């Protein structure tokens, strides 16, 4: 099978600040859009592009300027490659068919990437203008 990786990504942010004081507050602990979209603060600022993440990191004097390109992106690419390679023997490709996979990651303050899950049927609903642009480019490509 032919495997292609789309080059762009987006970052989901929670509507409430992370806190250990209330572990039941889903809007502070889960960034899934299906959870966040019901919060009264949900909007464009909850979904960032790579460029927005890089700009925000530039404003932090303690973060290396190349954190995204040198640490985060290679971590994402490595985890994606390992995941796909691990299931390659189980795939049975069909002529004229394709599958879009959605990869969810957690990234810590140092830029280490952790694979959270792989979705066989990712949400392609454009909940924000930024998502609309990204999803349109993905589907058109």
CSV table of N, CA and C in Angstrom, one decimal:
chain,number,residue,atom,x,y,z
A,1,UNK,N,0.8,-1.2,0.0
A,1,UNK,CA,0.0,0.0,0.0
A,1,UNK,C,0.9,1.3,0.0
A,2,UNK,N,0.3,2.3,-0.6
A,2,UNK,CA,1.0,3.6,-0.6
A,2,UNK,C,0.5,4.4,0.6
A,3,UNK,N,1.4,4.9,1.4
A,3,UNK,CA,1.1,5.7,2.6
A,3,UNK,C,1.6,7.1,2.4
A,4,UNK,N,0.7,8.1,2.5
A,4,UNK,CA,1.1,9.5,2.4
A,4,UNK,C,0.8,10.2,3.7
A,5,UNK,N,1.6,11.1,4.1
A,5,UNK,CA,1.4,11.9,5.3
A,5,UNK,C,1.1,13.3,4.9
A,6,UNK,N,0.0,13.9,5.4
A,6,UNK,CA,-0.3,15.3,5.1
A,6,UNK,C,0.7,16.2,6.0
A,7,UNK,N,1.2,17.2,5.4
A,7,UNK,CA,2.3,18.0,6.0
A,7,UNK,C,1.8,19.0,7.1
A,8,UNK,N,0.6,19.3,7.2
A,8,UNK,CA,0.1,20.3,8.1
A,8,UNK,C,-0.5,19.7,9.3
A,9,UNK,N,-0.7,20.4,10.4
A,9,UNK,CA,-1.4,19.9,11.6
A,9,UNK,C,-2.0,21.1,12.3
A,10,UNK,N,-2.9,20.7,13.2
A,10,UNK,CA,-3.5,21.8,14.1
A,10,UNK,C,-3.4,21.3,15.5
A,11,UNK,N,-3.6,22.3,16.4
A,11,UNK,CA,-3.5,22.1,17.8
A,11,UNK,C,-4.8,22.4,18.5
A,12,UNK,N,-5.3,21.5,19.3
A,12,UNK,CA,-6.6,21.8,20.0
A,12,UNK,C,-6.2,22.2,21.4
A,13,UNK,N,-7.0,23.3,21.8
A,13,UNK,CA,-6.7,23.9,23.1
A,13,UNK,C,-8.0,23.8,23.9
A,14,UNK,N,-7.9,23.6,25.3
A,14,UNK,CA,-9.1,23.6,26.1
A,14,UNK,C,-9.6,24.9,26.4
A,15,UNK,N,-10.9,25.0,26.7
A,15,UNK,CA,-11.6,26.2,27.1
A,15,UNK,C,-11.3,26.7,28.5
A,16,UNK,N,-10.9,25.8,29.3
A,16,UNK,CA,-10.6,26.1,30.7
A,16,UNK,C,-9.1,25.8,31.0
A,17,UNK,N,-8.5,26.5,31.9
A,17,UNK,CA,-7.1,26.2,32.2
A,17,UNK,C,-7.0,24.9,32.9
A,18,UNK,N,-5.9,24.2,32.6
A,18,UNK,CA,-5.6,22.9,33.3
A,18,UNK,C,-5.5,23.1,34.8
A,19,UNK,N,-6.1,22.2,35.5
A,19,UNK,CA,-6.0,22.3,37.0
A,19,UNK,C,-6.3,21.0,37.6
A,20,UNK,N,-5.6,20.6,38.7
A,20,UNK,CA,-5.8,19.4,39.4
A,20,UNK,C,-6.9,19.5,40.4
A,21,UNK,N,-7.4,20.7,40.6
A,21,UNK,CA,-8.4,21.0,41.7
A,21,UNK,C,-9.8,20.3,41.4
A,22,UNK,N,-10.1,20.1,40.1
A,22,UNK,CA,-11.4,19.4,39.7
A,22,UNK,C,-11.1,18.5,38.5
A,23,UNK,N,-10.8,17.3,38.8
A,23,UNK,CA,-10.5,16.3,37.7
A,23,UNK,C,-11.8,16.0,36.9
A,24,UNK,N,-12.9,16.3,37.4
A,24,UNK,CA,-14.2,16.0,36.6
A,24,UNK,C,-14.5,17.1,35.6
A,25,UNK,N,-13.7,18.2,35.6
A,25,UNK,CA,-14.0,19.3,34.7
A,25,UNK,C,-13.4,18.9,33.3
A,26,UNK,N,-14.3,18.4,32.5
A,26,UNK,CA,-13.8,17.9,31.1
A,26,UNK,C,-13.3,19.0,30.2
A,27,UNK,N,-13.8,20.2,30.4
A,27,UNK,CA,-13.4,21.3,29.6
A,27,UNK,C,-11.9,21.8,29.9
A,28,UNK,N,-11.4,21.3,31.0
A,28,UNK,CA,-10.0,21.6,31.4
A,28,UNK,C,-9.1,20.5,31.1
A,29,UNK,N,-9.6,19.3,30.9
A,29,UNK,CA,-8.8,18.1,30.8
A,29,UNK,C,-8.9,17.4,29.5
A,30,UNK,N,-9.9,17.6,28.7
A,30,UNK,CA,-10.1,17.0,27.4
A,30,UNK,C,-10.1,18.1,26.3
A,31,UNK,N,-9.3,18.0,25.3
A,31,UNK,CA,-9.3,19.0,24.3
A,31,UNK,C,-10.1,18.5,23.0
A,32,UNK,N,-10.8,17.4,23.1
A,32,UNK,CA,-11.6,16.9,22.0
A,32,UNK,C,-12.6,17.9,21.7
A,33,UNK,N,-12.8,18.2,20.4
A,33,UNK,CA,-13.7,19.2,20.0
A,33,UNK,C,-15.2,18.8,20.4
A,34,UNK,N,-15.4,17.5,20.3
A,34,UNK,CA,-16.8,17.1,20.7
A,34,UNK,C,-17.1,17.4,22.2
A,35,UNK,N,-16.1,17.6,23.0
A,35,UNK,CA,-16.3,18.1,24.4
A,35,UNK,C,-16.3,19.6,24.4
A,36,UNK,N,-15.3,20.2,23.8
A,36,UNK,CA,-15.1,21.7,23.9
A,36,UNK,C,-16.2,22.5,23.2
A,37,UNK,N,-16.7,22.0,22.1
A,37,UNK,CA,-17.7,22.8,21.3
A,37,UNK,C,-18.9,23.2,22.1
A,38,UNK,N,-19.2,22.5,23.2
A,38,UNK,CA,-20.4,22.9,24.0
A,38,UNK,C,-20.1,23.9,25.0
A,39,UNK,N,-18.8,24.3,25.2
A,39,UNK,CA,-18.5,25.3,26.2
A,39,UNK,C,-18.7,26.7,25.7
A,40,UNK,N,-19.2,27.6,26.5
A,40,UNK,CA,-19.5,28.9,26.1
A,40,UNK,C,-18.3,29.7,25.5
A,41,UNK,N,-17.1,29.3,25.9
A,41,UNK,CA,-15.9,30.0,25.3
A,41,UNK,C,-15.4,29.4,24.1
A,42,UNK,N,-15.9,28.3,23.6
A,42,UNK,CA,-15.4,27.6,22.4
A,42,UNK,C,-15.4,28.6,21.2
A,43,UNK,N,-14.3,28.6,20.5
A,43,UNK,CA,-14.2,29.5,19.3
A,43,UNK,C,-12.9,29.3,18.5
A,44,UNK,N,-12.6,30.2,17.7
A,44,UNK,CA,-11.4,30.2,16.9
A,44,UNK,C,-10.1,30.0,17.7
A,45,UNK,N,-10.1,30.5,18.9
A,45,UNK,CA,-8.8,30.4,19.7
A,45,UNK,C,-8.6,29.0,20.3
A,46,UNK,N,-9.6,28.1,20.1
A,46,UNK,CA,-9.4,26.7,20.6
A,46,UNK,C,-8.7,25.8,19.6
A,47,UNK,N,-8.6,26.2,18.4
A,47,UNK,CA,-7.9,25.4,17.4
A,47,UNK,C,-6.9,26.3,16.7
A,48,UNK,N,-5.6,26.0,17.0
A,48,UNK,CA,-4.5,26.7,16.4
A,48,UNK,C,-3.8,26.0,15.3
A,49,UNK,N,-3.3,26.8,14.3
A,49,UNK,CA,-2.5,26.2,13.3
A,49,UNK,C,-1.1,26.1,13.8
A,50,UNK,N,-0.3,25.5,13.0
A,50,UNK,CA,1.2,25.3,13.3
A,50,UNK,C,1.8,26.7,13.5
A,51,UNK,N,1.4,27.6,12.6
A,51,UNK,CA,2.0,29.0,12.6
A,51,UNK,C,1.6,29.7,13.9
A,52,UNK,N,0.4,29.5,14.4
A,52,UNK,CA,-0.1,30.1,15.6
A,52,UNK,C,0.7,29.6,16.8
A,53,UNK,N,1.0,28.3,16.8
A,53,UNK,CA,1.7,27.6,17.9
A,53,UNK,C,3.2,28.2,17.9
A,54,UNK,N,3.8,28.3,16.7
A,54,UNK,CA,5.1,28.8,16.6
A,54,UNK,C,5.2,30.2,17.1
A,55,UNK,N,4.2,31.1,16.7
A,55,UNK,CA,4.2,32.5,17.1
A,55,UNK,C,4.1,32.6,18.6
A,56,UNK,N,3.2,31.7,19.2
A,56,UNK,CA,3.1,31.7,20.7
A,56,UNK,C,4.4,31.3,21.4
A,57,UNK,N,5.0,30.3,20.8
A,57,UNK,CA,6.3,29.8,21.4
A,57,UNK,C,7.4,30.9,21.3
A,58,UNK,N,7.4,31.6,20.2
A,58,UNK,CA,8.4,32.7,20.1
A,58,UNK,C,8.2,33.7,21.2
A,59,UNK,N,7.0,34.0,21.6
A,59,UNK,CA,6.8,35.0,22.7
A,59,UNK,C,7.3,34.5,24.1
A,60,UNK,N,7.6,33.2,24.2
A,60,UNK,CA,8.1,32.7,25.4
A,60,UNK,C,9.6,32.6,25.4
A,61,UNK,N,10.2,33.4,26.2
A,61,UNK,CA,11.7,33.5,26.1
A,61,UNK,C,12.4,32.2,26.5
A,62,UNK,N,11.7,31.3,27.2
A,62,UNK,CA,12.3,30.1,27.7
A,62,UNK,C,12.2,28.9,26.7
A,63,UNK,N,11.5,29.1,25.6
A,63,UNK,CA,11.3,28.0,24.6
A,63,UNK,C,12.3,28.2,23.4
A,64,UNK,N,13.0,27.2,23.0
A,64,UNK,CA,13.8,27.3,21.9
A,64,UNK,C,13.0,27.6,20.6
A,65,UNK,N,13.5,28.5,19.8
A,65,UNK,CA,12.8,29.0,18.6
A,65,UNK,C,12.5,27.8,17.6
A,66,UNK,N,13.3,26.8,17.6
A,66,UNK,CA,13.1,25.7,16.6
A,66,UNK,C,12.4,24.5,17.3
A,67,UNK,N,11.7,24.7,18.4
A,67,UNK,CA,11.1,23.5,19.1
A,67,UNK,C,10.1,22.8,18.2
A,68,UNK,N,9.3,23.4,17.4
A,68,UNK,CA,8.3,22.8,16.6
A,68,UNK,C,9.0,22.0,15.5
A,69,UNK,N,9.9,22.6,14.7
A,69,UNK,CA,10.6,22.0,13.6
A,69,UNK,C,11.6,20.9,14.0
A,70,UNK,N,12.3,21.1,15.1
A,70,UNK,CA,13.4,20.2,15.5
A,70,UNK,C,13.0,19.1,16.5
A,71,UNK,N,11.9,19.3,17.2
A,71,UNK,CA,11.5,18.3,18.2
A,71,UNK,C,10.1,17.8,18.0
A,72,UNK,N,9.1,18.7,17.9
A,72,UNK,CA,7.7,18.3,17.8
A,72,UNK,C,7.4,17.6,16.5
A,73,UNK,N,7.7,18.2,15.4
A,73,UNK,CA,7.4,17.6,14.1
A,73,UNK,C,8.1,16.2,13.9
A,74,UNK,N,9.4,16.1,14.2
A,74,UNK,CA,10.0,14.8,14.1
A,74,UNK,C,9.4,13.8,15.0
A,75,UNK,N,9.0,14.2,16.2
A,75,UNK,CA,8.3,13.3,17.1
A,75,UNK,C,7.0,12.8,16.5
A,76,UNK,N,6.2,13.7,15.9
A,76,UNK,CA,5.0,13.3,15.3
A,76,UNK,C,5.2,12.4,14.1
A,77,UNK,N,6.2,12.7,13.3
A,77,UNK,CA,6.5,11.9,12.1
A,77,UNK,C,6.9,10.5,12.5
A,78,UNK,N,7.8,10.4,13.5
A,78,UNK,CA,8.3,9.1,13.9
A,78,UNK,C,7.2,8.2,14.5
A,79,UNK,N,6.3,8.8,15.3
A,79,UNK,CA,5.2,8.0,15.9
A,79,UNK,C,4.2,7.6,14.8
A,80,UNK,N,4.0,8.4,13.8
A,80,UNK,CA,3.1,8.1,12.8
A,80,UNK,C,3.7,6.9,11.9
A,81,UNK,N,5.0,7.0,11.6
A,81,UNK,CA,5.6,6.0,10.8
A,81,UNK,C,5.6,4.6,11.6
A,82,UNK,N,6.0,4.7,12.8
A,82,UNK,CA,6.0,3.4,13.6
A,82,UNK,C,4.6,2.8,13.7
A,83,UNK,N,3.6,3.7,13.9
A,83,UNK,CA,2.2,3.2,14.0
A,83,UNK,C,1.8,2.5,12.7
A,84,UNK,N,2.0,3.1,11.6
A,84,UNK,CA,1.6,2.5,10.3
A,84,UNK,C,2.4,1.3,10.0
A,85,UNK,N,3.7,1.3,10.2
A,85,UNK,CA,4.5,0.1,10.0
A,85,UNK,C,4.1,-1.1,10.8
A,86,UNK,N,3.6,-0.8,12.1
A,86,UNK,CA,3.2,-1.9,12.9
A,86,UNK,C,2.0,-2.6,12.4
A,87,UNK,N,1.1,-2.0,11.7
A,87,UNK,CA,-0.1,-2.6,11.2
A,87,UNK,C,0.0,-3.0,9.7
A,88,UNK,N,1.1,-2.7,9.0
A,88,UNK,CA,1.2,-2.9,7.6
A,88,UNK,C,0.9,-4.4,7.2
A,89,UNK,N,1.4,-5.3,7.9
A,89,UNK,CA,1.1,-6.7,7.6
A,89,UNK,C,-0.4,-7.1,7.6
A,90,UNK,N,-1.2,-6.3,8.4
A,90,UNK,CA,-2.6,-6.6,8.6
A,90,UNK,C,-3.5,-5.9,7.5
A,91,UNK,N,-2.9,-5.0,6.8
A,91,UNK,CA,-3.7,-4.3,5.8
A,91,UNK,C,-4.0,-5.1,4.6
A,92,UNK,N,-5.2,-4.9,4.0
A,92,UNK,CA,-5.5,-5.6,2.8
A,92,UNK,C,-6.0,-4.5,1.8
A,93,UNK,N,-5.1,-3.8,1.1
A,93,UNK,CA,-5.5,-2.7,0.3
A,93,UNK,C,-6.4,-3.1,-0.9
A,94,UNK,N,-7.4,-2.2,-1.1
A,94,UNK,CA,-8.4,-2.4,-2.2
A,94,UNK,C,-8.1,-1.4,-3.3
A,95,UNK,N,-8.2,-1.8,-4.5
A,95,UNK,CA,-8.0,-0.9,-5.7
A,95,UNK,C,-9.0,0.2,-5.6
A,96,UNK,N,-8.5,1.4,-5.8
A,96,UNK,CA,-9.3,2.6,-5.8
A,96,UNK,C,-9.9,3.1,-4.5
A,97,UNK,N,-9.4,2.6,-3.4
A,97,UNK,CA,-9.8,3.0,-2.0
A,97,UNK,C,-8.7,3.6,-1.3
A,98,UNK,N,-9.1,4.4,-0.3
A,98,UNK,CA,-8.1,5.1,0.6
A,98,UNK,C,-8.7,5.2,2.0
A,99,UNK,N,-7.9,5.4,2.9
A,99,UNK,CA,-8.3,5.6,4.3
A,99,UNK,C,-7.6,6.8,4.9
A,100,UNK,N,-8.3,7.7,5.5
A,100,UNK,CA,-7.7,8.8,6.2
A,100,UNK,C,-7.7,8.5,7.7
A,101,UNK,N,-6.5,8.6,8.3
A,101,UNK,CA,-6.3,8.3,9.7
A,101,UNK,C,-6.1,9.7,10.4
A,102,UNK,N,-6.6,9.8,11.6
A,102,UNK,CA,-6.4,10.9,12.5
A,102,UNK,C,-5.5,10.5,13.6
A,103,UNK,N,-4.4,11.2,13.8
A,103,UNK,CA,-3.4,10.9,14.9
A,103,UNK,C,-3.5,12.0,16.0
A,104,UNK,N,-3.7,11.6,17.2
A,104,UNK,CA,-3.8,12.5,18.3
A,104,UNK,C,-2.6,12.4,19.2
A,105,UNK,N,-1.9,13.5,19.5
A,105,UNK,CA,-0.7,13.5,20.3
A,105,UNK,C,-0.8,14.4,21.5
A,106,UNK,N,-0.1,14.1,22.5
A,106,UNK,CA,0.2,15.0,23.6
A,106,UNK,C,1.6,15.5,23.5
A,107,UNK,N,1.8,16.7,23.8
A,107,UNK,CA,3.2,17.3,23.7
A,107,UNK,C,3.5,17.9,25.1
A,108,UNK,N,4.6,17.6,25.7
A,108,UNK,CA,4.9,18.2,27.0
A,108,UNK,C,5.7,19.5,26.8
A,109,UNK,N,6.0,20.1,27.9
A,109,UNK,CA,6.7,21.5,27.8
A,109,UNK,C,8.0,21.4,27.1
A,110,UNK,N,8.7,20.3,27.1
A,110,UNK,CA,10.0,20.2,26.5
A,110,UNK,C,9.9,19.8,25.0
A,111,UNK,N,8.7,19.6,24.5
A,111,UNK,CA,8.4,19.2,23.1
A,111,UNK,C,8.4,17.7,22.8
A,112,UNK,N,8.5,16.9,23.9
A,112,UNK,CA,8.4,15.5,23.7
A,112,UNK,C,7.0,15.1,23.3
A,113,UNK,N,6.9,14.3,22.3
A,113,UNK,CA,5.6,13.9,21.7
A,113,UNK,C,5.2,12.5,22.2
A,114,UNK,N,3.9,12.4,22.6
A,114,UNK,CA,3.4,11.1,23.0
A,114,UNK,C,2.1,10.8,22.1
A,115,UNK,N,2.1,9.6,21.5
A,115,UNK,CA,0.9,9.2,20.7
A,115,UNK,C,-0.2,8.9,21.7
A,116,UNK,N,-1.3,9.5,21.5
A,116,UNK,CA,-2.5,9.3,22.4
A,116,UNK,C,-3.4,8.2,21.7
A,117,UNK,N,-3.7,8.4,20.5
A,117,UNK,CA,-4.6,7.5,19.8
A,117,UNK,C,-4.5,7.7,18.3
A,118,UNK,N,-5.0,6.7,17.5
A,118,UNK,CA,-5.1,6.8,16.1
A,118,UNK,C,-6.6,6.6,15.8
A,119,UNK,N,-7.2,7.5,15.0
A,119,UNK,CA,-8.6,7.3,14.7
A,119,UNK,C,-8.8,6.9,13.2
A,120,UNK,N,-9.5,5.8,13.0
A,120,UNK,CA,-9.7,5.3,11.7
A,120,UNK,C,-10.8,6.2,10.9
A,121,UNK,N,-11.5,7.0,11.6
A,121,UNK,CA,-12.6,7.8,11.0
A,121,UNK,C,-12.6,9.2,11.7
A,122,UNK,N,-11.5,10.0,11.4
A,122,UNK,CA,-11.4,11.2,12.1
A,122,UNK,C,-12.5,12.2,11.8
A,123,UNK,N,-12.8,13.1,12.7
A,123,UNK,CA,-13.8,14.1,12.5
A,123,UNK,C,-13.3,15.1,11.5
A,124,UNK,N,-14.0,15.3,10.4
A,124,UNK,CA,-13.7,16.2,9.3
A,124,UNK,C,-14.6,17.4,9.2
A,125,UNK,N,-15.4,17.6,10.3
A,125,UNK,CA,-16.3,18.7,10.3
A,125,UNK,C,-15.5,20.0,10.7
A,126,UNK,N,-15.7,21.0,9.9
A,126,UNK,CA,-14.9,22.3,10.1
A,126,UNK,C,-15.6,23.1,11.2
A,127,UNK,N,-15.2,22.9,12.4
A,127,UNK,CA,-15.8,23.6,13.5
A,127,UNK,C,-15.3,25.0,13.7
A,128,UNK,N,-14.2,25.4,13.0
A,128,UNK,CA,-13.7,26.7,13.1
A,128,UNK,C,-13.2,27.1,11.6
A,129,UNK,N,-12.9,28.4,11.4
A,129,UNK,CA,-12.4,28.8,10.1
A,129,UNK,C,-11.1,28.1,9.8
A,130,UNK,N,-10.2,28.0,10.8
A,130,UNK,CA,-8.9,27.4,10.6
A,130,UNK,C,-9.1,25.9,10.2
A,131,UNK,N,-10.0,25.2,10.9
A,131,UNK,CA,-10.2,23.8,10.5
A,131,UNK,C,-10.8,23.7,9.1
A,132,UNK,N,-11.7,24.6,8.8
A,132,UNK,CA,-12.3,24.6,7.5
A,132,UNK,C,-11.2,24.7,6.4
A,133,UNK,N,-10.3,25.6,6.6
A,133,UNK,CA,-9.2,25.8,5.6
A,133,UNK,C,-8.3,24.5,5.5
A,134,UNK,N,-7.9,24.0,6.7
A,134,UNK,CA,-7.1,22.8,6.7
A,134,UNK,C,-7.8,21.6,6.1
A,135,UNK,N,-9.0,21.4,6.5
A,135,UNK,CA,-9.7,20.2,6.0
A,135,UNK,C,-10.0,20.3,4.5
A,136,UNK,N,-10.3,21.5,4.0
A,136,UNK,CA,-10.6,21.7,2.6
A,136,UNK,C,-9.3,21.4,1.8
A,137,UNK,N,-8.1,21.9,2.3
A,137,UNK,CA,-6.9,21.6,1.6
A,137,UNK,C,-6.6,20.1,1.6
A,138,UNK,N,-6.8,19.5,2.7
A,138,UNK,CA,-6.5,18.0,2.8
A,138,UNK,C,-7.4,17.2,1.8
A,139,UNK,N,-8.7,17.5,1.8
A,139,UNK,CA,-9.6,16.8,0.9
A,139,UNK,C,-9.3,17.1,-0.6
A,140,UNK,N,-9.0,18.4,-0.9
A,140,UNK,CA,-8.7,18.8,-2.2
A,140,UNK,C,-7.4,18.1,-2.7
A,141,UNK,N,-6.4,18.0,-1.8
A,141,UNK,CA,-5.1,17.4,-2.2
A,141,UNK,C,-5.3,15.9,-2.5
